[in-house]
PDB file of C-alpha atoms in Angstrom:
ATOM      1  CA  MET A   1      64.855  94.641 100.546  1.00 88.00           C
ATOM      2  CA  GLN A   2      62.649  94.279 103.601  1.00 91.00           C
ATOM      3  CA  LEU A   3      63.293  96.419 106.686  1.00 94.00           C
ATOM      4  CA  TYR A   4      60.892  95.961 109.578  1.00 94.00           C
ATOM      5  CA  GLY A   5      58.295  94.656 107.166  1.00 92.00           C
ATOM      6  CA  SER A   6      58.573  97.566 104.729  1.00 93.00           C
ATOM      7  CA  GLU A   7      59.784  97.005 101.186  1.00 93.00           C
ATOM      8  CA  ILE A   8      62.504  99.440 100.096  1.00 92.00           C
ATOM      9  CA  ALA A   9      63.157  99.672  96.373  1.00 88.00           C
ATOM     10  CA  SER A  10      66.738 100.972  96.547  1.00 94.00           C
ATOM     11  CA  ARG A  11      69.659  99.629  98.553  1.00 96.00           C
ATOM     12  CA  LEU A  12      71.256 103.067  98.717  1.00 97.00           C
ATOM     13  CA  MET A  13      70.453 105.368 101.644  1.00 96.00           C
ATOM     14  CA  LEU A  14      71.548 109.003 101.778  1.00 95.00           C
ATOM     15  CA  GLY A  15      71.945 111.544 104.539  1.00 94.00           C
ATOM     16  CA  THR A  16      70.613 115.066 104.158  1.00 92.00           C
ATOM     17  CA  ALA A  17      73.344 117.152 105.839  1.00 90.00           C
ATOM     18  CA  GLN A  18      76.140 119.356 104.487  1.00 91.00           C
ATOM     19  CA  TYR A  19      74.847 119.861 100.927  1.00 94.00           C
ATOM     20  CA  PRO A  20      75.731 123.244  99.407  1.00 93.00           C
ATOM     21  CA  SER A  21      72.088 124.075  98.655  1.00 92.00           C
ATOM     22  CA  PRO A  22      68.585 122.579  98.829  1.00 91.00           C
ATOM     23  CA  SER A  23      68.496 122.226  95.051  1.00 93.00           C
ATOM     24  CA  VAL A  24      71.728 120.207  95.062  1.00 94.00           C
ATOM     25  CA  LEU A  25      70.331 117.936  97.768  1.00 94.00           C
ATOM     26  CA  THR A  26      67.158 117.366  95.759  1.00 94.00           C
ATOM     27  CA  GLU A  27      69.098 116.619  92.572  1.00 95.00           C
ATOM     28  CA  ALA A  28      71.408 114.194  94.397  1.00 96.00           C
ATOM     29  CA  PHE A  29      68.416 112.219  95.634  1.00 95.00           C
ATOM     30  CA  ARG A  30      66.810 112.263  92.206  1.00 94.00           C
ATOM     31  CA  ARG A  31      69.887 110.930  90.419  1.00 96.00           C
ATOM     32  CA  SER A  32      70.724 108.388  93.116  1.00 95.00           C
ATOM     33  CA  GLY A  33      67.259 106.861  93.356  1.00 94.00           C
ATOM     34  CA  ALA A  34      67.927 106.462  97.092  1.00 94.00           C
ATOM     35  CA  GLY A  35      65.143 104.715  98.968  1.00 91.00           C
ATOM     36  CA  ILE A  36      65.712 106.203 102.416  1.00 95.00           C
ATOM     37  CA  ALA A  37      66.772 109.645 103.642  1.00 94.00           C
ATOM     38  CA  THR A  38      68.259 110.044 107.107  1.00 94.00           C
ATOM     39  CA  VAL A  39      67.444 113.217 108.990  1.00 91.00           C
ATOM     40  CA  SER A  40      69.136 114.603 112.085  1.00 88.00           C
ATOM     41  CA  VAL A  41      66.737 115.878 114.736  1.00 80.00           C
ATOM     42  CA  ARG A  42      67.663 119.154 116.399  1.00 65.00           C
ATOM     43  CA  ARG A  43      65.944 121.054 119.178  1.00 47.00           C
ATOM     44  CA  GLU A  44      64.192 123.839 117.307  1.00 46.00           C
ATOM     45  CA  ALA A  45      62.006 126.653 118.657  1.00 41.00           C
ATOM     46  CA  GLY A  46      58.550 125.298 118.025  1.00 45.00           C
ATOM     47  CA  ASN A  47      56.744 128.646 118.270  1.00 45.00           C
ATOM     48  CA  GLU A  48      58.903 130.048 115.481  1.00 48.00           C
ATOM     49  CA  ARG A  49      58.726 126.883 113.372  1.00 51.00           C
ATOM     50  CA  ALA A  50      62.501 127.037 113.019  1.00 51.00           C
ATOM     51  CA  GLY A  51      63.666 124.380 110.600  1.00 61.00           C
ATOM     52  CA  ALA A  52      60.204 123.950 109.077  1.00 68.00           C
ATOM     53  CA  ALA A  53      61.440 124.701 105.556  1.00 77.00           C
ATOM     54  CA  PHE A  54      64.013 121.916 105.845  1.00 78.00           C
ATOM     55  CA  TRP A  55      61.438 119.424 107.081  1.00 77.00           C
ATOM     56  CA  ASP A  56      59.199 120.306 104.153  1.00 81.00           C
ATOM     57  CA  LEU A  57      62.157 119.808 101.807  1.00 85.00           C
ATOM     58  CA  VAL A  58      62.962 116.297 103.000  1.00 83.00           C
ATOM     59  CA  ARG A  59      59.310 115.289 102.951  1.00 81.00           C
ATOM     60  CA  ASP A  60      59.131 116.404  99.313  1.00 84.00           C
ATOM     61  CA  LEU A  61      61.945 113.977  98.430  1.00 87.00           C
ATOM     62  CA  ASP A  62      59.220 111.297  98.397  1.00 86.00           C
ATOM     63  CA  VAL A  63      61.380 108.645 100.082  1.00 91.00           C
ATOM     64  CA  ALA A  64      61.130 106.871 103.410  1.00 92.00           C
ATOM     65  CA  LEU A  65      62.486 109.009 106.252  1.00 93.00           C
ATOM     66  CA  LEU A  66      64.807 107.614 108.900  1.00 95.00           C
ATOM     67  CA  PRO A  67      65.300 110.182 111.694  1.00 94.00           C
ATOM     68  CA  ASN A  68      68.504 109.765 113.686  1.00 94.00           C
ATOM     69  CA  THR A  69      69.873 110.702 117.082  1.00 95.00           C
ATOM     70  CA  ALA A  70      73.161 112.076 115.738  1.00 91.00           C
ATOM     71  CA  GLY A  71      75.196 113.973 118.276  1.00 90.00           C
ATOM     72  CA  CYS A  72      73.734 112.227 121.317  1.00 94.00           C
ATOM     73  CA  HIS A  73      76.269 111.121 123.925  1.00 94.00           C
ATOM     74  CA  SER A  74      74.001 109.593 126.564  1.00 95.00           C
ATOM     75  CA  VAL A  75      71.106 107.174 126.758  1.00 96.00           C
ATOM     76  CA  ARG A  76      68.748 109.833 128.075  1.00 96.00           C
ATOM     77  CA  GLU A  77      69.631 112.271 125.297  1.00 95.00           C
ATOM     78  CA  ALA A  78      69.219 109.616 122.592  1.00 96.00           C
ATOM     79  CA  VAL A  79      65.875 108.391 123.929  1.00 97.00           C
ATOM     80  CA  THR A  80      64.515 111.932 124.258  1.00 95.00           C
ATOM     81  CA  THR A  81      65.651 112.815 120.729  1.00 95.00           C
ATOM     82  CA  ALA A  82      64.014 109.652 119.369  1.00 96.00           C
ATOM     83  CA  GLN A  83      60.751 110.565 121.053  1.00 96.00           C
ATOM     84  CA  MET A  84      60.935 114.028 119.510  1.00 93.00           C
ATOM     85  CA  ALA A  85      61.568 112.484 116.101  1.00 93.00           C
ATOM     86  CA  ARG A  86      58.519 110.265 116.357  1.00 93.00           C
ATOM     87  CA  GLU A  87      56.353 113.291 117.146  1.00 91.00           C
ATOM     88  CA  LEU A  88      57.860 115.347 114.341  1.00 87.00           C
ATOM     89  CA  PHE A  89      57.909 112.764 111.542  1.00 88.00           C
ATOM     90  CA  ASP A  90      55.128 110.441 112.664  1.00 89.00           C
ATOM     91  CA  THR A  91      57.286 107.334 112.234  1.00 93.00           C
ATOM     92  CA  PRO A  92      58.456 104.635 114.654  1.00 96.00           C
ATOM     93  CA  TRP A  93      61.722 104.276 112.712  1.00 97.00           C
ATOM     94  CA  ILE A  94      64.833 105.647 114.384  1.00 97.00           C
ATOM     95  CA  LYS A  95      68.502 105.405 113.551  1.00 97.00           C
ATOM     96  CA  LEU A  96      69.996 105.134 117.011  1.00 97.00           C
ATOM     97  CA  GLU A  97      73.352 106.763 117.693  1.00 96.00           C
ATOM     98  CA  VAL A  98      74.865 106.919 121.180  1.00 96.00           C
ATOM     99  CA  ILE A  99      78.369 108.305 120.745  1.00 94.00           C
ATOM    100  CA  GLY A 100      81.014 107.156 123.204  1.00 93.00           C
ATOM    101  CA  HIS A 101      84.211 108.725 121.853  1.00 91.00           C
ATOM    102  CA  ALA A 102      84.441 112.328 120.707  1.00 88.00           C
ATOM    103  CA  ASP A 103      87.338 111.899 118.251  1.00 88.00           C
ATOM    104  CA  THR A 104      86.318 108.711 116.448  1.00 89.00           C
ATOM    105  CA  LEU A 105      82.561 109.055 117.032  1.00 90.00           C
ATOM    106  CA  GLN A 106      82.610 105.379 117.947  1.00 93.00           C
ATOM    107  CA  PRO A 107      79.354 104.171 119.483  1.00 94.00           C
ATOM    108  CA  ASP A 108      79.095 103.592 123.225  1.00 95.00           C
ATOM    109  CA  PRO A 109      78.260  99.864 123.238  1.00 95.00           C
ATOM    110  CA  PHE A 110      76.734  99.861 126.709  1.00 96.00           C
ATOM    111  CA  GLY A 111      74.608 102.938 126.152  1.00 96.00           C
ATOM    112  CA  LEU A 112      73.607 101.731 122.698  1.00 97.00           C
ATOM    113  CA  VAL A 113      72.182  98.461 123.990  1.00 98.00           C
ATOM    114  CA  GLU A 114      70.399 100.174 126.876  1.00 98.00           C
ATOM    115  CA  ALA A 115      68.832 102.809 124.633  1.00 98.00           C
ATOM    116  CA  ALA A 116      67.849 100.182 122.053  1.00 98.00           C
ATOM    117  CA  ARG A 117      66.036  98.164 124.696  1.00 98.00           C
ATOM    118  CA  ILE A 118      64.167 101.214 126.011  1.00 98.00           C
ATOM    119  CA  LEU A 119      63.102 102.360 122.567  1.00 98.00           C
ATOM    120  CA  THR A 120      62.074  98.890 121.419  1.00 97.00           C
ATOM    121  CA  ASP A 121      59.884  98.552 124.503  1.00 97.00           C
ATOM    122  CA  GLU A 122      58.269 101.873 123.526  1.00 97.00           C
ATOM    123  CA  GLY A 123      57.405 100.548 120.071  1.00 97.00           C
ATOM    124  CA  PHE A 124      60.256 102.037 118.064  1.00 97.00           C
ATOM    125  CA  LYS A 125      61.803 100.230 115.092  1.00 98.00           C
ATOM    126  CA  VAL A 126      65.472 100.713 115.924  1.00 98.00           C
ATOM    127  CA  PHE A 127      68.305 100.916 113.388  1.00 98.00           C
ATOM    128  CA  PRO A 128      71.419 100.938 115.616  1.00 98.00           C
ATOM    129  CA  TYR A 129      74.630 102.555 114.406  1.00 97.00           C
ATOM    130  CA  THR A 130      77.201 100.099 115.708  1.00 97.00           C
ATOM    131  CA  THR A 131      80.653  98.679 115.106  1.00 96.00           C
ATOM    132  CA  GLU A 132      81.486  95.327 113.521  1.00 96.00           C
ATOM    133  CA  ASP A 133      81.696  93.707 116.989  1.00 96.00           C
ATOM    134  CA  VAL A 134      79.889  90.342 116.900  1.00 97.00           C
ATOM    135  CA  VAL A 135      79.144  90.293 120.639  1.00 97.00           C
ATOM    136  CA  LEU A 136      77.630  93.774 120.537  1.00 97.00           C
ATOM    137  CA  ALA A 137      75.552  92.755 117.525  1.00 97.00           C
ATOM    138  CA  GLY A 138      74.126  89.838 119.470  1.00 97.00           C
ATOM    139  CA  ARG A 139      73.238  92.111 122.384  1.00 98.00           C
ATOM    140  CA  LEU A 140      71.462  94.540 120.063  1.00 98.00           C
ATOM    141  CA  LEU A 141      69.444  91.768 118.475  1.00 98.00           C
ATOM    142  CA  GLY A 142      68.571  90.531 121.947  1.00 97.00           C
ATOM    143  CA  ALA A 143      67.382  94.045 122.815  1.00 97.00           C
ATOM    144  CA  GLY A 144      64.846  93.853 119.999  1.00 97.00           C
ATOM    145  CA  CYS A 145      66.667  95.315 116.990  1.00 97.00           C
ATOM    146  CA  GLU A 146      65.883  93.617 113.675  1.00 97.00           C
ATOM    147  CA  VAL A 147      68.405  95.593 111.598  1.00 97.00           C
ATOM    148  CA  LEU A 148      72.085  96.327 112.226  1.00 98.00           C
ATOM    149  CA  MET A 149      74.096  99.251 110.849  1.00 98.00           C
ATOM    150  CA  PRO A 150      77.822  98.519 111.309  1.00 97.00           C
ATOM    151  CA  TRP A 151      80.295 101.231 110.386  1.00 96.00           C
ATOM    152  CA  GLY A 152      82.774 100.869 107.572  1.00 96.00           C
ATOM    153  CA  ALA A 153      85.037 103.489 109.159  1.00 95.00           C
ATOM    154  CA  PRO A 154      84.572 106.481 111.472  1.00 94.00           C
ATOM    155  CA  ILE A 155      81.931 108.972 110.317  1.00 93.00           C
ATOM    156  CA  GLY A 156      83.089 111.397 107.656  1.00 91.00           C
ATOM    157  CA  THR A 157      86.539 109.884 107.109  1.00 94.00           C
ATOM    158  CA  GLY A 158      86.028 108.335 103.667  1.00 94.00           C
ATOM    159  CA  LEU A 159      88.437 105.528 104.595  1.00 95.00           C
ATOM    160  CA  GLY A 160      86.158 102.772 103.331  1.00 95.00           C
ATOM    161  CA  LEU A 161      86.018  99.306 104.889  1.00 97.00           C
ATOM    162  CA  THR A 162      88.830  99.425 107.450  1.00 96.00           C
ATOM    163  CA  ASN A 163      88.137  96.013 109.045  1.00 96.00           C
ATOM    164  CA  ILE A 164      87.147  93.650 106.271  1.00 96.00           C
ATOM    165  CA  TYR A 165      87.743  90.580 108.434  1.00 97.00           C
ATOM    166  CA  GLY A 166      85.432  91.922 111.136  1.00 97.00           C
ATOM    167  CA  LEU A 167      82.703  92.831 108.661  1.00 97.00           C
ATOM    168  CA  ARG A 168      82.891  89.449 106.942  1.00 97.00           C
ATOM    169  CA  THR A 169      82.699  87.709 110.316  1.00 97.00           C
ATOM    170  CA  LEU A 170      79.678  89.775 111.341  1.00 98.00           C
ATOM    171  CA  ARG A 171      77.889  89.071 108.061  1.00 97.00           C
ATOM    172  CA  ALA A 172      78.577  85.333 108.360  1.00 97.00           C
ATOM    173  CA  GLN A 173      77.518  85.172 112.009  1.00 97.00           C
ATOM    174  CA  PHE A 174      74.052  86.618 111.366  1.00 98.00           C
ATOM    175  CA  PRO A 175      73.246  85.736 107.746  1.00 96.00           C
ATOM    176  CA  GLU A 176      69.501  86.396 108.003  1.00 96.00           C
ATOM    177  CA  VAL A 177      69.716  89.821 109.671  1.00 97.00           C
ATOM    178  CA  PRO A 178      69.424  92.862 107.364  1.00 97.00           C
ATOM    179  CA  MET A 179      72.662  94.854 107.625  1.00 98.00           C
ATOM    180  CA  VAL A 180      73.489  98.300 106.303  1.00 98.00           C
ATOM    181  CA  VAL A 181      77.103  99.469 106.139  1.00 97.00           C
ATOM    182  CA  ASP A 182      76.889 102.929 107.611  1.00 95.00           C
ATOM    183  CA  ALA A 183      79.578 105.642 107.742  1.00 92.00           C
ATOM    184  CA  GLY A 184      83.127 105.991 106.469  1.00 94.00           C
ATOM    185  CA  LEU A 185      82.590 105.270 102.774  1.00 96.00           C
ATOM    186  CA  GLY A 186      84.305 107.687 100.425  1.00 96.00           C
ATOM    187  CA  LEU A 187      84.179 106.087  96.963  1.00 97.00           C
ATOM    188  CA  PRO A 188      81.635 104.078  94.961  1.00 97.00           C
ATOM    189  CA  SER A 189      84.133 101.200  94.747  1.00 97.00           C
ATOM    190  CA  GLN A 190      83.995 100.875  98.537  1.00 97.00           C
ATOM    191  CA  ALA A 191      80.209 100.651  98.426  1.00 97.00           C
ATOM    192  CA  ALA A 192      80.446  97.977  95.731  1.00 97.00           C
ATOM    193  CA  MET A 193      82.827  95.986  97.934  1.00 97.00           C
ATOM    194  CA  ALA A 194      80.384  96.102 100.842  1.00 97.00           C
ATOM    195  CA  MET A 195      77.571  94.861  98.621  1.00 97.00           C
ATOM    196  CA  GLU A 196      79.765  92.104  97.159  1.00 97.00           C
ATOM    197  CA  MET A 197      80.365  90.904 100.739  1.00 96.00           C
ATOM    198  CA  GLY A 198      76.640  90.342 101.171  1.00 97.00           C
ATOM    199  CA  PHE A 199      75.530  93.449 103.025  1.00 98.00           C
ATOM    200  CA  ASP A 200      72.025  94.533 102.203  1.00 97.00           C
ATOM    201  CA  ALA A 201      72.537  98.264 101.727  1.00 97.00           C
ATOM    202  CA  VAL A 202      74.865 101.188 102.371  1.00 97.00           C
ATOM    203  CA  LEU A 203      74.243 104.549 103.990  1.00 96.00           C
ATOM    204  CA  LEU A 204      76.424 107.566 103.308  1.00 93.00           C
ATOM    205  CA  ASN A 205      76.326 111.317 103.496  1.00 95.00           C
ATOM    206  CA  THR A 206      79.668 113.158 103.449  1.00 95.00           C
ATOM    207  CA  ALA A 207      81.044 111.339 100.387  1.00 96.00           C
ATOM    208  CA  VAL A 208      78.166 112.731  98.311  1.00 96.00           C
ATOM    209  CA  ALA A 209      77.472 116.065  99.994  1.00 95.00           C
ATOM    210  CA  LYS A 210      81.139 117.149  99.971  1.00 95.00           C
ATOM    211  CA  ALA A 211      81.939 115.984  96.436  1.00 96.00           C
ATOM    212  CA  GLY A 212      82.656 118.577  93.749  1.00 96.00           C
ATOM    213  CA  ASP A 213      79.490 117.414  91.993  1.00 97.00           C
ATOM    214  CA  PRO A 214      77.247 115.816  94.635  1.00 97.00           C
ATOM    215  CA  ALA A 215      74.552 114.722  92.187  1.00 96.00           C
ATOM    216  CA  ALA A 216      77.052 112.950  89.930  1.00 97.00           C
ATOM    217  CA  MET A 217      78.672 111.249  92.923  1.00 97.00           C
ATOM    218  CA  ALA A 218      75.266 110.131  94.166  1.00 97.00           C
ATOM    219  CA  GLU A 219      74.556 108.558  90.789  1.00 97.00           C
ATOM    220  CA  GLY A 220      77.965 106.889  90.865  1.00 97.00           C
ATOM    221  CA  PHE A 221      77.227 105.327  94.242  1.00 97.00           C
ATOM    222  CA  ALA A 222      73.857 104.130  92.981  1.00 97.00           C
ATOM    223  CA  GLY A 223      75.510 102.279  90.104  1.00 97.00           C
ATOM    224  CA  ALA A 224      78.138 100.787  92.412  1.00 97.00           C
ATOM    225  CA  VAL A 225      75.539  99.524  94.864  1.00 97.00           C
ATOM    226  CA  GLU A 226      73.572  97.877  92.083  1.00 97.00           C
ATOM    227  CA  ALA A 227      76.708  96.315  90.557  1.00 97.00           C
ATOM    228  CA  GLY A 228      77.884  95.007  93.917  1.00 97.00           C
ATOM    229  CA  ARG A 229      74.539  93.432  94.701  1.00 97.00           C
ATOM    230  CA  LEU A 230      74.335  91.770  91.288  1.00 97.00           C
ATOM    231  CA  ALA A 231      77.839  90.371  91.788  1.00 96.00           C
ATOM    232  CA  PHE A 232      76.911  88.962  95.200  1.00 96.00           C
ATOM    233  CA  GLU A 233      73.762  87.308  93.860  1.00 95.00           C
ATOM    234  CA  ALA A 234      75.731  85.854  90.931  1.00 96.00           C
ATOM    235  CA  ASP A 235      77.834  83.755  93.359  1.00 91.00           C
ATOM    236  CA  PRO A 236      81.359  84.985  92.457  1.00 88.00           C
ATOM    237  CA  MET A 237      84.213  82.599  91.745  1.00 87.00           C
ATOM    238  CA  GLU A 238      86.618  81.838  94.579  1.00 87.00           C
ATOM    239  CA  PRO A 239      90.029  83.488  94.296  1.00 86.00           C
ATOM    240  CA  ARG A 240      92.998  81.160  93.765  1.00 85.00           C
ATOM    241  CA  ASP A 241      96.755  81.440  94.157  1.00 85.00           C
ATOM    242  CA  MET A 242      97.729  79.809  90.860  1.00 85.00           C
ATOM    243  CA  ALA A 243      96.831  80.765  87.317  1.00 86.00           C
ATOM    244  CA  ALA A 244      94.243  78.666  85.529  1.00 80.00           C
ATOM    245  CA  PRO A 245      93.823  78.811  81.727  1.00 77.00           C
ATOM    246  CA  SER A 246      90.483  80.160  80.580  1.00 78.00           C
ATOM    247  CA  THR A 247      90.936  78.394  77.223  1.00 73.00           C
ATOM    248  CA  PRO A 248      90.748  74.572  77.538  1.00 69.00           C
ATOM    249  CA  LEU A 249      93.665  72.472  76.297  1.00 64.00           C
ATOM    250  CA  ILE A 250      91.384  69.815  74.802  1.00 65.00           C
ATOM    251  CA  GLY A 251      91.567  69.928  71.031  1.00 62.00           C
ATOM    252  CA  LYS A 252      94.731  71.985  70.993  1.00 65.00           C
ATOM    253  CA  ALA A 253      97.271  70.996  68.332  1.00 61.00           C
ATOM    254  CA  PHE A 254     100.682  69.884  69.628  1.00 60.00           C
ATOM    255  CA  LEU A 255     103.596  70.239  67.205  1.00 62.00           C
ATOM    256  CA  GLU A 256     106.823  68.284  67.573  1.00 63.00           C
TER     257      GLU A 256
END
């Protein structure tokens, strides 16, 4: 999988929030084989190096880091947070979130496009957290984004793929654009479904971090992602309304 010219070995991406302990987080990443870790940037007191232990922890995961602007509700806030992330992690990658609705955490489409354009002009490699809206996707690509991250469902809900028609339409409309289903997945089977539909990767956090055994769940998602991708590449059969015998009738004996 190529993202902004970088080869990523795994099609599973994991967030780093809400785990019960650092050791559980580390074990979840080990068993999942995730290729990218997303990290939320917070305003820490620099003179006290607050949060330094956490930054050291995620660096030691030995995976590509994708800082995000989680919790930002305006263009200015998102752009400033992205600039902080670049200084902190020394990477031009940024997962861009501009939240427009407090209850659903749905992205603000207007602010998202504006922030994406500003950050792209500043040399950032933007991974926009968006909806399955085809028009919005086109605007984001026009703003310079080379990857799209449509949601499966609102963040943290575990509802899975709530608009399969919309996701299929988006995937078909931009077949060459790398797309990561981001947010709302709760079960490995939902991740497998996304991969079977032709999406390039999935990103999740809560479904693993809040599981009874996060490391086991992470491994389960890893297997589902791999199975879904293999199924997509195998060119699955088309579903049909009528039964069709799997055993041919030729050579069958007919008794009268």
